Coordinates of C-alpha atoms and ligand atoms in Angstrom, one line a residue:
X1 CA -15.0 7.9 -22.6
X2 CA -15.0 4.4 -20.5
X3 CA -14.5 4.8 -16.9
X4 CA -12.8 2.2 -15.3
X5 CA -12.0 2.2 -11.4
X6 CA -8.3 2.9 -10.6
X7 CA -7.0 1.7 -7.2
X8 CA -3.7 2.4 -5.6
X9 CA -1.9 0.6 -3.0
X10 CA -0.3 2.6 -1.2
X11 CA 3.1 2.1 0.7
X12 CA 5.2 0.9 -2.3
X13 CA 2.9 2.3 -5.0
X14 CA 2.5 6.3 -3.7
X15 CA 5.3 6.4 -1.5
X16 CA 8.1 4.7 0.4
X17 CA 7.1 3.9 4.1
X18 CA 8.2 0.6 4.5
X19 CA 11.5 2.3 5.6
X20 CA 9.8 4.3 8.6
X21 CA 8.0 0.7 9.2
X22 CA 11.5 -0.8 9.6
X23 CA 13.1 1.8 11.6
X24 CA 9.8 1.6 13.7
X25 CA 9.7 -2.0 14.1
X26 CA 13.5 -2.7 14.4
X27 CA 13.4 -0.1 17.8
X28 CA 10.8 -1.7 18.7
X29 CA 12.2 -5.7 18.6
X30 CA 15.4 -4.8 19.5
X31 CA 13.9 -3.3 22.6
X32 CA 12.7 -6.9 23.0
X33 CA 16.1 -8.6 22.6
X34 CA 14.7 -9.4 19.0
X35 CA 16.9 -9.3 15.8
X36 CA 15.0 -7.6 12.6
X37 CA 16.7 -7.4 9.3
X38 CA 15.8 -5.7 6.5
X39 CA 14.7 -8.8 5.2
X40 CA 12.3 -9.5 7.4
X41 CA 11.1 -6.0 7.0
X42 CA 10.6 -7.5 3.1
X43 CA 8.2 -10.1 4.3
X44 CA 6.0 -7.9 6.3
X45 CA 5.1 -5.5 3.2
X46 CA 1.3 -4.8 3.0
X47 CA 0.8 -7.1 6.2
X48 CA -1.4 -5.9 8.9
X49 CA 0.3 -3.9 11.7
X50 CA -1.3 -7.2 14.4
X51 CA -0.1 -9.7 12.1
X52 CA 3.8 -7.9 11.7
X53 CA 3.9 -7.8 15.2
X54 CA 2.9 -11.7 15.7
X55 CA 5.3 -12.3 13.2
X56 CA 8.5 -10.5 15.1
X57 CA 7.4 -12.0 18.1
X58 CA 7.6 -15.9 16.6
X59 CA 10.8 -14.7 14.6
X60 CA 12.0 -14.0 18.8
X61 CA 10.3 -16.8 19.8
X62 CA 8.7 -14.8 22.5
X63 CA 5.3 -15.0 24.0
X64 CA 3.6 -11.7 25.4
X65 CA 0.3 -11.3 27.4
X66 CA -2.7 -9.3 25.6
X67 CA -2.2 -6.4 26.9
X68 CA 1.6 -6.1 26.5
X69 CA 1.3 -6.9 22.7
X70 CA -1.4 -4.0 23.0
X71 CA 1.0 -1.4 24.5
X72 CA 4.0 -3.1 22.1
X73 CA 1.2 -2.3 18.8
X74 CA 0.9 1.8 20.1
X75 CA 4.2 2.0 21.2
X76 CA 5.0 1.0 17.3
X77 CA 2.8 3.0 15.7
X78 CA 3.8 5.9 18.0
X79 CA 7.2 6.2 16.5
X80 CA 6.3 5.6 13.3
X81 CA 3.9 8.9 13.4
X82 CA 6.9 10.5 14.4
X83 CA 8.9 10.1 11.2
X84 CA 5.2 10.2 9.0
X85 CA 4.9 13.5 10.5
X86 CA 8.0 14.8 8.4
X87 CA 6.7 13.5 5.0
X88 CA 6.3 16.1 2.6
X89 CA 5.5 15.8 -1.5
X90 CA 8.9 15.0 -2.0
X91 CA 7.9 11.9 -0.8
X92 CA 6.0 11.0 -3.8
X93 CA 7.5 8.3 -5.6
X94 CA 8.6 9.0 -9.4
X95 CA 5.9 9.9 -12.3
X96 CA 2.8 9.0 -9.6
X97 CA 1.8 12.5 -10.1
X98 CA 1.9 12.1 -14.0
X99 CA -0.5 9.3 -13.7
X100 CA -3.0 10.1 -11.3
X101 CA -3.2 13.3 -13.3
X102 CA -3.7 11.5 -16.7
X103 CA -6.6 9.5 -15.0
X104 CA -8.0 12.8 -13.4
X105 CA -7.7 14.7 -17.3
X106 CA -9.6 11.4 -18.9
X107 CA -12.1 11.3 -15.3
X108 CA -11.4 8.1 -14.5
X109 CA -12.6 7.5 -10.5
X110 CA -9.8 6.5 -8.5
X111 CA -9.3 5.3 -5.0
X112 CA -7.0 4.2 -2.5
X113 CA -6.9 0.7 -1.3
X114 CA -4.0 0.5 1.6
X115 CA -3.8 -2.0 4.7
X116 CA -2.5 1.0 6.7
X117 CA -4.4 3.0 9.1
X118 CA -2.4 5.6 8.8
X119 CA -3.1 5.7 5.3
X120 CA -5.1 9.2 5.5
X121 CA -3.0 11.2 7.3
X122 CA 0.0 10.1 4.7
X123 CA -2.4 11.1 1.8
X124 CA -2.9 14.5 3.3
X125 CA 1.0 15.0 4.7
X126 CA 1.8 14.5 1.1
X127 CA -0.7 16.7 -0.4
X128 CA -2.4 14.3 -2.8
X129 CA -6.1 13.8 -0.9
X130 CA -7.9 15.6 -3.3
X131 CA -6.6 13.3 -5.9
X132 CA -8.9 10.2 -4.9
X133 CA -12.6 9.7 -5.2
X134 CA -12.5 7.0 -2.4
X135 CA -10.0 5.7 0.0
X136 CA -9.6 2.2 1.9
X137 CA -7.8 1.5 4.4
X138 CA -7.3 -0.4 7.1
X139 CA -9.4 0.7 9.0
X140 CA -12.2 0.0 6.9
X141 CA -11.4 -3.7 6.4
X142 CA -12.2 -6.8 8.7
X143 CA -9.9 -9.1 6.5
X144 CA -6.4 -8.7 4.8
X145 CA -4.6 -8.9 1.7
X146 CA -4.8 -11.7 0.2
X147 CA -8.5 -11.1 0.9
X148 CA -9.8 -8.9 -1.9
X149 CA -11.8 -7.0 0.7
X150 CA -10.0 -3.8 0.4
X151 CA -9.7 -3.9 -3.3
X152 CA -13.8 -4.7 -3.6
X153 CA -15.4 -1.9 -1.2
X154 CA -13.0 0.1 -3.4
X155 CA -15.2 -0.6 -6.7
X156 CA -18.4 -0.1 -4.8
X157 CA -17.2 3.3 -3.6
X158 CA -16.5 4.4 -7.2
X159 CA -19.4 2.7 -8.3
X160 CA -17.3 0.1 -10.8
X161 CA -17.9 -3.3 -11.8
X162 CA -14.8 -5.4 -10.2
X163 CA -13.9 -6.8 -13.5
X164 CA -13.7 -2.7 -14.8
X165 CA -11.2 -1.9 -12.3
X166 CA -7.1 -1.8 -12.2
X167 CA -4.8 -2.2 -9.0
X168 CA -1.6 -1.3 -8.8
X169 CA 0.6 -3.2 -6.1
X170 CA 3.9 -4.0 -5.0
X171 CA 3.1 -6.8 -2.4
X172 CA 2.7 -10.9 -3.4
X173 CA -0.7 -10.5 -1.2
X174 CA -2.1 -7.5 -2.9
X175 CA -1.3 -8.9 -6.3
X176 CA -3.1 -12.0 -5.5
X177 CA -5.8 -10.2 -3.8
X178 CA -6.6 -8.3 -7.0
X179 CA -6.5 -11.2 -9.3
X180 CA -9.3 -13.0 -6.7
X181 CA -11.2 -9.9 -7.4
X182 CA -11.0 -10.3 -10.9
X183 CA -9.5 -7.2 -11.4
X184 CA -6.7 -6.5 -14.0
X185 CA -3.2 -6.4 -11.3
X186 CA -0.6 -4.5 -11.9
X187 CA 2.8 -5.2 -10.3
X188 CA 4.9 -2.5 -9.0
X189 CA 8.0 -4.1 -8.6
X190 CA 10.5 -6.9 -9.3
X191 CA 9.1 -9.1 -12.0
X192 CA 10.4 -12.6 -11.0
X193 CA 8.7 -12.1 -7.2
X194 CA 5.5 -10.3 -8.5
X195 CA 5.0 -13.0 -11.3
X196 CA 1.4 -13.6 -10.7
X197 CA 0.2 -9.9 -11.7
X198 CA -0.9 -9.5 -15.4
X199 CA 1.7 -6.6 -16.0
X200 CA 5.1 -5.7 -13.5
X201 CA 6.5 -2.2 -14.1
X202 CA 9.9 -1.1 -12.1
X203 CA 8.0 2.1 -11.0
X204 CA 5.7 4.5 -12.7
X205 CA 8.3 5.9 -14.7
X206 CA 8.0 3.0 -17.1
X207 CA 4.0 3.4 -17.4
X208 CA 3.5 5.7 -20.4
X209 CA 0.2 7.5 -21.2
X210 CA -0.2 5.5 -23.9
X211 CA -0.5 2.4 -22.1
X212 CA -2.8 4.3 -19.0
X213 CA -5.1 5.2 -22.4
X214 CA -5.2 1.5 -23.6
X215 CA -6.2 0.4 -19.7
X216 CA -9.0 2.9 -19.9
X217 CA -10.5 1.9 -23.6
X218 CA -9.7 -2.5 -23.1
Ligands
B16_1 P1 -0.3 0.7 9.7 P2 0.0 -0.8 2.1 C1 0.9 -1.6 4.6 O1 0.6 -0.6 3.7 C2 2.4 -1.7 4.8 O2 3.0 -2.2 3.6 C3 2.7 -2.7 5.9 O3 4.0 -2.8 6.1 C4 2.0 -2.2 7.2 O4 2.2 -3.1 8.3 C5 0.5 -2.0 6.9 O5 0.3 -1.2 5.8 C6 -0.3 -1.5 8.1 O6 0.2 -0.2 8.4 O7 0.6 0.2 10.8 O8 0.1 2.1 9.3 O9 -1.7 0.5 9.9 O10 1.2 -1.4 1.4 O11 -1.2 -1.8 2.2 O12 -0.4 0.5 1.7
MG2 MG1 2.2 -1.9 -0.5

């Protein structure tokens, strides 16, 4: 059979984090005097942690010294540990264990290819490690989404041709970064915001095996 390198954003695609990142952030920038909707929360899926935090601070219009933002960037993260330290496998959003176990059956490598740091220590809380040949993450990354970084040390790991390999994303960056990488991107999502990927699905539920067995043999 063909292998083809599967890779799997993470927070949107595996589970649902962003809502820990919002109740993180939000504490965190109303703490500053700063508003932070759940809108804004939108706009700072599969952005670095630095580059959410630059972003609440011009959405205050505040300026902070170095070392502050440095305390303000633990202080974050802190919290957030503190609610990813509950996960469990209920976590797991619907029919991803289906799929990565269809692409385990036909051997197909898979990896993980996540902005978060924290992007480990979710795998494990949520018991699916030992489903992934490689994982990415931010710490393993100098540049972000859009950069196809991520998505290309990904391919190495598994030892895939970029062109061979399939992301599935639910951000407007990732989606773009995969398409840069010349990989086949698939949107996990709302159709009309991730209209750039070559195929958008709600959630995994509407993948079938059938269609998982056409990505492997096209
Ligand atoms: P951390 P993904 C991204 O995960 C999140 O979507 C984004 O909101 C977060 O700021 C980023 O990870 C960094 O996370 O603070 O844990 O390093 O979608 O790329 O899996
Ligand atoms: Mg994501």
């Amino acid at each position: 059979m063909t292998k083809k390198g599967f890779i799997f954003d993470l927070d949107g695609v595996i589970v649902d984090t962003a809502k820990y990142h919002f109740l993180a952030w939000k504490k965190l920038a109303n703490s500053l005097n700063i508003d932070f909707t759940e809108e804004e929360n939108e706009q700072l899926k599969g952005v670095s942690r630095v580059r959410s935090l630059e972003k609440i601070l011009s959405w205050g219009n505040k300026t902070i010294s170095e070392d502050k933002f440095t305390e303000l960037m633990a202080k974050k993260n802190d919290d957030y540990l503190s609610h990813i330290s509950k996960m469990d496998e209920n976590e797991i959003l619907p029919d991803v264990p289906r799929v990565l176990n269809r692409l385990r059956e036909k051997q197909q490598p898979i990896s993980l290819g996540s902005a978060s740091k924290n992007a480990r220590t979710i795998l494990e809380r949520v018991n699916l490690r030992e489903h992934f040949n490689a994982i990415v993450d931010g710490n393993d990354v100098s540049k972000a989404k859009p950069d196809p970084e991520v998505f290309l040390i990904a391919a190495e790991l598994l030892n895939i041709n970029p062109k061979d390999c399939i992301v599935f994303e639910d951000s407007v960056a990732g989606v773009e970064a995969a398409n840069v990488a010349d990989m086949v991107s698939i949107g996990i999502g709302d159709k009309k915001i991730l209209r750039d990927a070559d195929y958008v699905f709600k959630d995994f539920t509407e993948i079938s095996d059938e269609f998982i067995i056409a990505l492997i043999k096209n």
